[in-house]
Amino acid sequence: MGAQHPIVIIGSGYAGLQLARQYRRHSPSGPLVIVSADDGAEYAKPQLSHVISKRQAANDLVSKQATELAKELKALFLTEQQALSIDAAKQTVQLSGRELPYRDLILAVGAEAWVPPVNGDATSEIITLNSLQEYRQHEVPLKRSHRVLIIGAGLIGCELANDFLQAGKQVTVCDPTERVLSALLPEFASEKLQTVLSLKGCQFELLNTLVSAEKTDDGIKATFRDGKTLIVDCIVCAAGLRPRVTLAKTAGLNVNRGIIVNNQLMTSVPNIYALGDCTEMDGYLRPYLQPIMVSAQALAKTLSGEPSKVCWPVMPVNVKTTSLPVQSAGDVRSDDLIWQLDEDDSGLTGRAFRQEQLVGFVTAGQHTAASLNLLKQLNEN
């Protein structure tokens, strides 16, 4: 059923476009439709955490417009179209302006920024930076703001803090955990990064959360759980992302934290696949660029008639804090690891061993130059 219909990709972010490009390598002329909820412009999303210090306008990040992408990918590119519902039996997806049949449907709908509950009349002014459209909306107030409060001391929160500090702004970061990047890095590495950011002028409110944001004549009055208050010009939330699962859930697909897929990225419904930040495989969310690329390569083969499983290599995570760049890979969070630490004025290298076998590493500063060799060792183990 629907063999003559196109491959339809819902989402024109990194996942959707990488899949389209990989698919075109295997199927140069097969019918392809890409559905975008916005204008479909391609941009480097990781660069959103550096726009303030680089003084970039939103349009500076755009590398290709939808019309150029349509030509490159030989695809019908539908912009400003919301996917409203899926009829799996008929193999159609209902858009805001039309009903679209599909041979195979791929959900690459990404994730949305999560804002924790906050009281007060300034809560509507809390900024998230999860897309080019959001940055375009908040570009002017972000540039004008001098006193910035960041909610979240994870990867994006730390990168934003670094960027705002580089731009000469006063930065405060709050988080309910006791240290930065606590879910990603071992204690010695997160403490190193926190120290460097502190020396650059960042203030930390750790083991603390924002409970209210009130408008005042001098800005926004931020009140924390411990009763401390702070006057800021803007509040930026980087508390985490939540996979977009509503479309999948209403279509009857199995959903947990993300859209559940198997190792071929198939959902629980025939002819519907998912990849990227919206997916969950084997209980894990993998919200980074390299897993998306690996997934896109495998799924493109499957869609082209060569069923392929996703095989995860050891994939590094880069923390793009220019004051102290950090890279990690493998197992760096287990309690039974034996660490070998090499630290000097230029940075640090931590090697994690289990039963005398290298199972993970962390590098920081100039020591990140050693990451490639360490990654090679991990992939050989």
mmCIF file of C-alpha atoms in Angstrom:
data_model
loop_
_atom_site.group_PDB
_atom_site.id
_atom_site.type_symbol
_atom_site.label_atom_id
_atom_site.label_comp_id
_atom_site.label_asym_id
_atom_site.label_seq_id
_atom_site.Cartn_x
_atom_site.Cartn_y
_atom_site.Cartn_z
ATOM 1 C CA MET A 1 0.000 0.000 0.000
ATOM 2 C CA GLY A 2 1.283 3.448 -0.890
ATOM 3 C CA ALA A 3 4.299 2.144 -2.813
ATOM 4 C CA GLN A 4 3.946 4.974 -5.332
ATOM 5 C CA HIS A 5 3.775 7.607 -2.617
ATOM 6 C CA PRO A 6 6.780 9.621 -1.380
ATOM 7 C CA ILE A 7 9.022 9.311 1.606
ATOM 8 C CA VAL A 8 7.753 12.040 3.938
ATOM 9 C CA ILE A 9 10.021 13.582 6.585
ATOM 10 C CA ILE A 10 8.323 15.668 9.282
ATOM 11 C CA GLY A 11 10.944 18.123 10.501
ATOM 12 C CA SER A 12 13.623 20.162 8.744
ATOM 13 C CA GLY A 13 16.156 20.391 11.548
ATOM 14 C CA TYR A 14 19.510 18.648 11.615
ATOM 15 C CA ALA A 15 17.966 15.167 11.832
ATOM 16 C CA GLY A 16 15.522 15.643 8.981
ATOM 17 C CA LEU A 17 18.048 17.233 6.633
ATOM 18 C CA GLN A 18 20.796 14.724 7.391
ATOM 19 C CA LEU A 19 18.393 11.891 6.654
ATOM 20 C CA ALA A 20 17.323 13.545 3.393
ATOM 21 C CA ARG A 21 20.937 13.975 2.306
ATOM 22 C CA GLN A 22 21.843 10.397 3.191
ATOM 23 C CA TYR A 23 18.721 9.108 1.435
ATOM 24 C CA ARG A 24 19.651 10.967 -1.718
ATOM 25 C CA ARG A 25 23.020 9.191 -1.743
ATOM 26 C CA HIS A 26 21.195 5.859 -2.079
ATOM 27 C CA SER A 27 18.047 6.955 -3.927
ATOM 28 C CA PRO A 28 18.894 9.902 -6.209
ATOM 29 C CA SER A 29 15.430 10.221 -7.692
ATOM 30 C CA GLY A 30 12.880 8.666 -5.324
ATOM 31 C CA PRO A 31 9.969 10.986 -4.407
ATOM 32 C CA LEU A 32 10.748 12.910 -1.216
ATOM 33 C CA VAL A 33 8.752 15.451 0.775
ATOM 34 C CA ILE A 34 10.084 17.478 3.710
ATOM 35 C CA VAL A 35 7.583 19.205 5.982
ATOM 36 C CA SER A 36 8.768 22.166 8.056
ATOM 37 C CA ALA A 37 6.790 23.970 10.751
ATOM 38 C CA ASP A 38 8.824 27.146 10.111
ATOM 39 C CA ASP A 39 10.507 28.723 7.108
ATOM 40 C CA GLY A 40 12.786 25.701 6.656
ATOM 41 C CA ALA A 41 16.059 27.628 6.672
ATOM 42 C CA GLU A 42 19.116 25.509 7.473
ATOM 43 C CA TYR A 43 21.387 26.736 10.249
ATOM 44 C CA ALA A 44 23.951 25.371 12.699
ATOM 45 C CA LYS A 45 21.911 24.957 15.877
ATOM 46 C CA PRO A 46 24.964 24.425 18.160
ATOM 47 C CA GLN A 47 26.071 27.949 17.256
ATOM 48 C CA LEU A 48 23.076 29.417 19.084
ATOM 49 C CA SER A 49 25.085 29.227 22.303
ATOM 50 C CA HIS A 50 27.753 31.527 20.829
ATOM 51 C CA VAL A 51 25.722 34.217 19.061
ATOM 52 C CA ILE A 52 26.012 36.909 21.742
ATOM 53 C CA SER A 53 29.784 36.935 22.077
ATOM 54 C CA LYS A 54 30.161 36.761 18.290
ATOM 55 C CA ARG A 55 27.597 39.553 17.892
ATOM 56 C CA GLN A 56 25.738 37.517 15.302
ATOM 57 C CA ALA A 57 22.290 38.354 14.033
ATOM 58 C CA ALA A 58 19.841 35.497 13.512
ATOM 59 C CA ASN A 59 20.188 35.708 9.748
ATOM 60 C CA ASP A 60 23.975 35.327 10.039
ATOM 61 C CA LEU A 61 23.441 31.697 11.050
ATOM 62 C CA VAL A 62 21.425 30.724 7.977
ATOM 63 C CA SER A 63 23.414 28.657 5.503
ATOM 64 C CA LYS A 64 20.615 27.725 3.052
ATOM 65 C CA GLN A 65 17.037 28.742 2.493
ATOM 66 C CA ALA A 66 14.262 26.219 1.886
ATOM 67 C CA THR A 67 14.233 26.915 -1.850
ATOM 68 C CA GLU A 68 17.931 26.032 -2.072
ATOM 69 C CA LEU A 69 17.429 22.883 -0.005
ATOM 70 C CA ALA A 70 14.540 21.782 -2.205
ATOM 71 C CA LYS A 71 16.756 22.072 -5.260
ATOM 72 C CA GLU A 72 19.714 20.324 -3.615
ATOM 73 C CA LEU A 73 17.653 17.431 -2.298
ATOM 74 C CA LYS A 74 15.274 17.169 -5.266
ATOM 75 C CA ALA A 75 12.451 17.323 -2.768
ATOM 76 C CA LEU A 76 9.114 18.995 -2.333
ATOM 77 C CA PHE A 77 9.739 21.312 0.609
ATOM 78 C CA LEU A 78 6.566 22.356 2.442
ATOM 79 C CA THR A 79 7.227 25.251 4.829
ATOM 80 C CA GLU A 80 5.061 26.797 7.557
ATOM 81 C CA GLN A 81 3.107 23.539 7.759
ATOM 82 C CA GLN A 82 2.121 21.902 11.035
ATOM 83 C CA ALA A 83 1.643 18.125 11.080
ATOM 84 C CA LEU A 84 -1.688 17.782 12.865
ATOM 85 C CA SER A 85 -2.422 14.052 12.805
ATOM 86 C CA ILE A 86 -1.429 10.736 11.266
ATOM 87 C CA ASP A 87 -3.782 8.137 9.805
ATOM 88 C CA ALA A 88 -1.613 5.020 9.887
ATOM 89 C CA ALA A 89 -4.258 2.832 8.233
ATOM 90 C CA LYS A 90 -4.564 5.159 5.219
ATOM 91 C CA GLN A 91 -0.860 6.099 5.341
ATOM 92 C CA THR A 92 -1.574 9.811 5.317
ATOM 93 C CA VAL A 93 -0.522 12.731 7.461
ATOM 94 C CA GLN A 94 -2.831 15.680 7.911
ATOM 95 C CA LEU A 95 -1.066 19.024 7.599
ATOM 96 C CA SER A 96 -2.470 22.438 8.385
ATOM 97 C CA GLY A 97 -3.092 23.000 4.681
ATOM 98 C CA ARG A 98 -3.438 19.577 3.067
ATOM 99 C CA GLU A 99 -3.559 15.802 3.467
ATOM 100 C CA LEU A 100 -0.330 14.124 2.432
ATOM 101 C CA PRO A 101 0.005 10.417 1.543
ATOM 102 C CA TYR A 102 3.236 8.615 2.326
ATOM 103 C CA ARG A 103 5.039 5.381 1.537
ATOM 104 C CA ASP A 104 7.137 5.758 4.663
ATOM 105 C CA LEU A 105 6.807 8.499 7.261
ATOM 106 C CA ILE A 106 9.753 9.702 9.326
ATOM 107 C CA LEU A 107 9.254 11.768 12.464
ATOM 108 C CA ALA A 108 12.215 14.075 13.002
ATOM 109 C CA VAL A 109 10.318 16.530 15.167
ATOM 110 C CA GLY A 110 13.066 17.127 17.729
ATOM 111 C CA ALA A 111 12.617 18.274 21.303
ATOM 112 C CA GLU A 112 11.337 21.410 22.983
ATOM 113 C CA ALA A 113 12.844 23.436 25.787
ATOM 114 C CA TRP A 114 11.459 22.673 29.226
ATOM 115 C CA VAL A 115 10.843 25.576 31.601
ATOM 116 C CA PRO A 116 10.378 24.593 35.270
ATOM 117 C CA PRO A 117 7.429 26.091 37.159
ATOM 118 C CA VAL A 118 8.103 29.688 38.210
ATOM 119 C CA ASN A 119 5.654 32.151 39.797
ATOM 120 C CA GLY A 120 5.339 35.866 39.076
ATOM 121 C CA ASP A 121 4.293 38.304 36.376
ATOM 122 C CA ALA A 122 7.627 38.077 34.513
ATOM 123 C CA THR A 123 7.463 34.342 33.818
ATOM 124 C CA SER A 124 6.211 34.994 30.290
ATOM 125 C CA GLU A 125 9.468 36.834 29.599
ATOM 126 C CA ILE A 126 11.695 33.826 30.354
ATOM 127 C CA ILE A 127 13.688 33.143 27.194
ATOM 128 C CA THR A 128 14.552 29.779 25.649
ATOM 129 C CA LEU A 129 17.046 29.395 22.802
ATOM 130 C CA ASN A 130 16.152 26.066 21.214
ATOM 131 C CA SER A 131 15.756 27.318 17.651
ATOM 132 C CA LEU A 132 16.735 30.060 15.245
ATOM 133 C CA GLN A 133 13.164 31.342 15.425
ATOM 134 C CA GLU A 134 13.414 31.758 19.201
ATOM 135 C CA TYR A 135 16.695 33.617 18.884
ATOM 136 C CA ARG A 136 15.205 35.857 16.196
ATOM 137 C CA GLN A 137 12.330 36.654 18.563
ATOM 138 C CA HIS A 138 14.599 37.518 21.510
ATOM 139 C CA GLU A 139 17.660 38.847 19.680
ATOM 140 C CA VAL A 140 17.279 42.511 20.656
ATOM 141 C CA PRO A 141 16.538 42.080 24.393
ATOM 142 C CA LEU A 142 19.360 39.535 24.710
ATOM 143 C CA LYS A 143 21.880 41.936 23.228
ATOM 144 C CA ARG A 144 20.651 44.833 25.367
ATOM 145 C CA SER A 145 20.639 42.853 28.623
ATOM 146 C CA HIS A 146 23.649 43.207 30.892
ATOM 147 C CA ARG A 147 22.554 41.210 33.952
ATOM 148 C CA VAL A 148 21.623 37.687 32.903
ATOM 149 C CA LEU A 149 20.247 34.801 34.928
ATOM 150 C CA ILE A 150 20.572 31.335 33.391
ATOM 151 C CA ILE A 151 18.387 28.492 34.650
ATOM 152 C CA GLY A 152 20.345 25.265 34.297
ATOM 153 C CA ALA A 153 23.993 24.293 34.757
ATOM 154 C CA GLY A 154 24.035 21.552 32.136
ATOM 155 C CA LEU A 155 25.755 21.573 28.780
ATOM 156 C CA ILE A 156 23.727 24.369 27.164
ATOM 157 C CA GLY A 157 23.592 26.401 30.377
ATOM 158 C CA CYS A 158 27.372 26.324 30.738
ATOM 159 C CA GLU A 159 27.927 27.172 27.075
ATOM 160 C CA LEU A 160 25.538 30.123 27.322
ATOM 161 C CA ALA A 161 27.178 31.296 30.538
ATOM 162 C CA ASN A 162 30.580 31.199 28.849
ATOM 163 C CA ASP A 163 29.233 33.101 25.844
ATOM 164 C CA PHE A 164 27.565 35.842 27.892
ATOM 165 C CA LEU A 165 30.706 36.237 30.000
ATOM 166 C CA GLN A 166 32.772 36.619 26.824
ATOM 167 C CA ALA A 167 30.359 39.378 25.786
ATOM 168 C CA GLY A 168 31.039 41.248 29.040
ATOM 169 C CA LYS A 169 27.729 40.520 30.746
ATOM 170 C CA GLN A 170 27.092 39.774 34.423
ATOM 171 C CA VAL A 171 26.037 36.138 34.618
ATOM 172 C CA THR A 172 24.397 34.084 37.349
ATOM 173 C CA VAL A 173 23.602 30.390 36.916
ATOM 174 C CA CYS A 174 21.146 28.520 39.146
ATOM 175 C CA ASP A 175 20.607 24.780 39.298
ATOM 176 C CA PRO A 176 19.201 22.287 41.833
ATOM 177 C CA THR A 177 22.340 20.122 41.598
ATOM 178 C CA GLU A 178 25.535 20.676 43.564
ATOM 179 C CA ARG A 179 27.852 21.183 40.597
ATOM 180 C CA VAL A 180 27.834 22.044 36.902
ATOM 181 C CA LEU A 181 27.373 19.285 34.314
ATOM 182 C CA SER A 182 26.742 16.789 37.100
ATOM 183 C CA ALA A 183 24.913 14.383 34.765
ATOM 184 C CA LEU A 184 27.664 14.437 32.158
ATOM 185 C CA LEU A 185 31.089 14.781 33.786
ATOM 186 C CA PRO A 186 32.935 13.282 36.750
ATOM 187 C CA GLU A 187 33.368 15.561 39.735
ATOM 188 C CA PHE A 188 36.975 16.606 39.060
ATOM 189 C CA ALA A 189 36.118 17.789 35.519
ATOM 190 C CA SER A 190 32.955 19.687 36.423
ATOM 191 C CA GLU A 191 34.736 21.368 39.329
ATOM 192 C CA LYS A 192 37.508 22.463 36.972
ATOM 193 C CA LEU A 193 35.015 24.015 34.560
ATOM 194 C CA GLN A 194 33.082 25.665 37.391
ATOM 195 C CA THR A 195 36.292 27.178 38.754
ATOM 196 C CA VAL A 196 37.250 28.586 35.360
ATOM 197 C CA LEU A 197 33.796 30.104 34.809
ATOM 198 C CA SER A 198 33.865 31.560 38.333
ATOM 199 C CA LEU A 199 37.221 33.190 37.658
ATOM 200 C CA LYS A 200 35.672 34.741 34.545
ATOM 201 C CA GLY A 201 33.022 36.320 36.776
ATOM 202 C CA CYS A 202 30.151 33.834 36.748
ATOM 203 C CA GLN A 203 28.105 33.614 39.955
ATOM 204 C CA PHE A 204 26.547 30.270 40.827
ATOM 205 C CA GLU A 205 23.399 29.543 42.795
ATOM 206 C CA LEU A 206 23.737 25.759 43.057
ATOM 207 C CA LEU A 207 21.457 23.576 45.153
ATOM 208 C CA ASN A 208 19.032 26.400 44.482
ATOM 209 C CA THR A 209 16.112 27.030 42.124
ATOM 210 C CA LEU A 210 14.214 30.034 40.834
ATOM 211 C CA VAL A 211 10.747 30.238 42.401
ATOM 212 C CA SER A 212 9.468 33.607 41.160
ATOM 213 C CA ALA A 213 10.192 36.323 38.623
ATOM 214 C CA GLU A 214 8.570 39.724 39.138
ATOM 215 C CA LYS A 215 8.706 42.850 36.967
ATOM 216 C CA THR A 216 10.248 45.913 38.621
ATOM 217 C CA ASP A 217 11.244 49.377 37.461
ATOM 218 C CA ASP A 218 14.879 48.217 37.409
ATOM 219 C CA GLY A 219 14.403 44.901 35.627
ATOM 220 C CA ILE A 220 13.249 41.503 36.837
ATOM 221 C CA LYS A 221 13.363 40.521 40.482
ATOM 222 C CA ALA A 222 14.406 36.858 40.683
ATOM 223 C CA THR A 223 13.679 35.093 43.960
ATOM 224 C CA PHE A 224 15.308 31.766 44.768
ATOM 225 C CA ARG A 225 14.165 28.882 46.922
ATOM 226 C CA ASP A 226 16.496 29.896 49.766
ATOM 227 C CA GLY A 227 14.976 33.404 49.843
ATOM 228 C CA LYS A 228 17.846 35.163 48.084
ATOM 229 C CA THR A 229 16.836 37.784 45.501
ATOM 230 C CA LEU A 230 18.572 39.187 42.443
ATOM 231 C CA ILE A 231 17.719 41.942 39.954
ATOM 232 C CA VAL A 232 18.438 40.932 36.360
ATOM 233 C CA ASP A 233 17.646 42.212 32.876
ATOM 234 C CA CYS A 234 16.676 38.848 31.422
ATOM 235 C CA ILE A 235 16.263 35.193 32.350
ATOM 236 C CA VAL A 236 17.365 32.467 29.952
ATOM 237 C CA CYS A 237 16.183 28.923 30.594
ATOM 238 C CA ALA A 238 18.482 26.012 29.688
ATOM 239 C CA ALA A 239 16.952 23.469 32.057
ATOM 240 C CA GLY A 240 16.737 20.692 29.493
ATOM 241 C CA LEU A 241 14.781 19.411 26.515
ATOM 242 C CA ARG A 242 11.706 17.214 26.293
ATOM 243 C CA PRO A 243 11.158 15.094 23.145
ATOM 244 C CA ARG A 244 8.135 16.129 21.089
ATOM 245 C CA VAL A 245 5.873 13.110 21.300
ATOM 246 C CA THR A 246 2.320 14.489 20.981
ATOM 247 C CA LEU A 247 1.919 13.718 17.269
ATOM 248 C CA ALA A 248 3.234 10.178 17.748
ATOM 249 C CA LYS A 249 1.157 9.552 20.856
ATOM 250 C CA THR A 250 -2.115 10.630 19.254
ATOM 251 C CA ALA A 251 -1.326 8.366 16.294
ATOM 252 C CA GLY A 252 -1.062 5.369 18.617
ATOM 253 C CA LEU A 253 2.714 4.948 18.511
ATOM 254 C CA ASN A 254 4.446 3.610 21.614
ATOM 255 C CA VAL A 255 5.850 6.529 23.561
ATOM 256 C CA ASN A 256 7.809 6.772 26.806
ATOM 257 C CA ARG A 257 10.092 9.755 27.372
ATOM 258 C CA GLY A 258 10.608 9.761 23.612
ATOM 259 C CA ILE A 259 9.111 7.972 20.621
ATOM 260 C CA ILE A 260 10.154 4.354 21.099
ATOM 261 C CA VAL A 261 12.082 2.874 18.169
ATOM 262 C CA ASN A 262 13.954 -0.378 17.584
ATOM 263 C CA ASN A 263 17.498 -0.673 16.259
ATOM 264 C CA GLN A 264 16.238 0.033 12.732
ATOM 265 C CA LEU A 265 14.475 3.192 13.973
ATOM 266 C CA MET A 266 11.073 1.630 13.345
ATOM 267 C CA THR A 267 8.268 2.755 15.611
ATOM 268 C CA SER A 268 5.527 0.418 16.830
ATOM 269 C CA VAL A 269 3.426 1.267 13.741
ATOM 270 C CA PRO A 270 4.368 -0.075 10.275
ATOM 271 C CA ASN A 271 5.925 2.357 7.802
ATOM 272 C CA ILE A 272 6.569 4.986 10.468
ATOM 273 C CA TYR A 273 10.107 5.693 11.657
ATOM 274 C CA ALA A 274 11.634 8.300 13.965
ATOM 275 C CA LEU A 275 15.114 9.697 14.546
ATOM 276 C CA GLY A 276 16.866 12.459 16.399
ATOM 277 C CA ASP A 277 16.040 14.185 19.663
ATOM 278 C CA CYS A 278 12.449 12.901 19.677
ATOM 279 C CA THR A 279 13.423 9.219 19.855
ATOM 280 C CA GLU A 280 14.127 6.717 22.596
ATOM 281 C CA MET A 281 16.035 3.499 21.900
ATOM 282 C CA ASP A 282 16.728 0.856 24.541
ATOM 283 C CA GLY A 283 15.614 3.301 27.222
ATOM 284 C CA TYR A 284 18.082 6.018 26.182
ATOM 285 C CA LEU A 285 17.687 9.486 24.698
ATOM 286 C CA ARG A 286 20.687 10.551 22.610
ATOM 287 C CA PRO A 287 20.335 14.315 22.053
ATOM 288 C CA TYR A 288 23.623 14.962 20.256
ATOM 289 C CA LEU A 289 24.699 15.467 16.655
ATOM 290 C CA GLN A 290 26.772 12.311 16.138
ATOM 291 C CA PRO A 291 23.986 9.891 17.127
ATOM 292 C CA ILE A 292 21.746 11.688 14.644
ATOM 293 C CA MET A 293 24.285 11.232 11.863
ATOM 294 C CA VAL A 294 24.756 7.541 12.676
ATOM 295 C CA SER A 295 20.977 7.093 12.745
ATOM 296 C CA ALA A 296 20.494 8.949 9.463
ATOM 297 C CA GLN A 297 23.061 6.780 7.694
ATOM 298 C CA ALA A 298 21.378 3.563 8.804
ATOM 299 C CA LEU A 299 17.812 4.709 8.171
ATOM 300 C CA ALA A 300 18.660 6.012 4.681
ATOM 301 C CA LYS A 301 19.815 2.511 3.725
ATOM 302 C CA THR A 302 16.661 0.960 5.185
ATOM 303 C CA LEU A 303 14.421 3.359 3.269
ATOM 304 C CA SER A 304 16.363 2.559 0.102
ATOM 305 C CA GLY A 305 15.701 -1.167 0.395
ATOM 306 C CA GLU A 306 18.724 -2.260 2.426
ATOM 307 C CA PRO A 307 17.470 -2.915 5.984
ATOM 308 C CA SER A 308 20.166 -1.650 8.345
ATOM 309 C CA LYS A 309 20.546 -1.569 12.103
ATOM 310 C CA VAL A 310 21.979 1.349 14.037
ATOM 311 C CA CYS A 311 25.363 0.364 15.479
ATOM 312 C CA TRP A 312 26.589 2.907 17.989
ATOM 313 C CA PRO A 313 30.322 3.664 18.010
ATOM 314 C CA VAL A 314 31.886 5.314 21.046
ATOM 315 C CA MET A 315 30.754 8.888 20.564
ATOM 316 C CA PRO A 316 32.387 11.931 22.183
ATOM 317 C CA VAL A 317 30.450 14.783 23.775
ATOM 318 C CA ASN A 318 31.889 18.261 23.286
ATOM 319 C CA VAL A 319 31.278 21.062 25.759
ATOM 320 C CA LYS A 320 31.952 24.203 23.724
ATOM 321 C CA THR A 321 32.953 26.476 26.598
ATOM 322 C CA THR A 322 35.795 28.412 25.007
ATOM 323 C CA SER A 323 37.199 29.396 28.413
ATOM 324 C CA LEU A 324 37.798 25.685 29.002
ATOM 325 C CA PRO A 325 36.720 23.336 26.212
ATOM 326 C CA VAL A 326 35.801 19.866 27.496
ATOM 327 C CA GLN A 327 35.405 16.535 25.714
ATOM 328 C CA SER A 328 34.294 13.220 27.130
ATOM 329 C CA ALA A 329 33.506 9.763 25.789
ATOM 330 C CA GLY A 330 32.702 6.303 27.063
ATOM 331 C CA ASP A 331 31.821 5.548 30.663
ATOM 332 C CA VAL A 332 32.784 8.488 32.854
ATOM 333 C CA ARG A 333 30.010 8.389 35.461
ATOM 334 C CA SER A 334 30.032 4.906 37.022
ATOM 335 C CA ASP A 335 31.035 4.578 40.671
ATOM 336 C CA ASP A 336 33.457 1.686 40.101
ATOM 337 C CA LEU A 337 35.839 3.525 37.761
ATOM 338 C CA ILE A 338 39.536 3.867 38.525
ATOM 339 C CA TRP A 339 40.737 7.255 37.335
ATOM 340 C CA GLN A 340 44.196 8.189 36.089
ATOM 341 C CA LEU A 341 44.415 11.981 36.159
ATOM 342 C CA ASP A 342 46.982 14.188 34.419
ATOM 343 C CA GLU A 343 46.518 17.889 35.137
ATOM 344 C CA ASP A 344 48.654 20.961 34.512
ATOM 345 C CA ASP A 345 48.209 24.658 33.763
ATOM 346 C CA SER A 346 47.066 23.909 30.212
ATOM 347 C CA GLY A 347 44.198 21.579 31.161
ATOM 348 C CA LEU A 348 43.586 18.003 32.214
ATOM 349 C CA THR A 349 43.187 14.461 30.966
ATOM 350 C CA GLY A 350 41.278 11.871 32.946
ATOM 351 C CA ARG A 351 41.368 8.222 31.856
ATOM 352 C CA ALA A 352 38.726 5.897 33.308
ATOM 353 C CA PHE A 353 39.662 2.242 33.788
ATOM 354 C CA ARG A 354 37.716 -0.829 34.789
ATOM 355 C CA GLN A 355 39.736 -3.993 35.386
ATOM 356 C CA GLU A 356 42.754 -2.306 33.769
ATOM 357 C CA GLN A 357 40.819 -1.583 30.551
ATOM 358 C CA LEU A 358 40.223 1.961 29.307
ATOM 359 C CA VAL A 359 36.452 2.521 29.269
ATOM 360 C CA GLY A 360 36.187 6.324 29.144
ATOM 361 C CA PHE A 361 38.012 9.633 29.213
ATOM 362 C CA VAL A 362 37.635 13.343 29.855
ATOM 363 C CA THR A 363 39.908 16.024 28.427
ATOM 364 C CA ALA A 364 39.826 19.760 29.060
ATOM 365 C CA GLY A 365 41.667 22.827 27.836
ATOM 366 C CA GLN A 366 44.597 22.185 25.534
ATOM 367 C CA HIS A 367 44.487 18.519 26.509
ATOM 368 C CA THR A 368 41.503 18.070 24.158
ATOM 369 C CA ALA A 369 44.117 17.563 21.430
ATOM 370 C CA ALA A 370 44.592 14.068 22.886
ATOM 371 C CA SER A 371 40.905 13.160 22.500
ATOM 372 C CA LEU A 372 41.172 11.671 19.019
ATOM 373 C CA ASN A 373 43.787 9.138 20.081
ATOM 374 C CA LEU A 374 41.862 8.263 23.231
ATOM 375 C CA LEU A 375 38.662 7.817 21.205
ATOM 376 C CA LYS A 376 40.502 5.473 18.884
ATOM 377 C CA GLN A 377 41.637 3.401 21.872
ATOM 378 C CA LEU A 378 38.075 3.204 23.175
ATOM 379 C CA ASN A 379 36.712 2.022 19.831
ATOM 380 C CA GLU A 380 39.430 -0.657 19.693
ATOM 381 C CA ASN A 381 38.515 -2.047 23.119
#
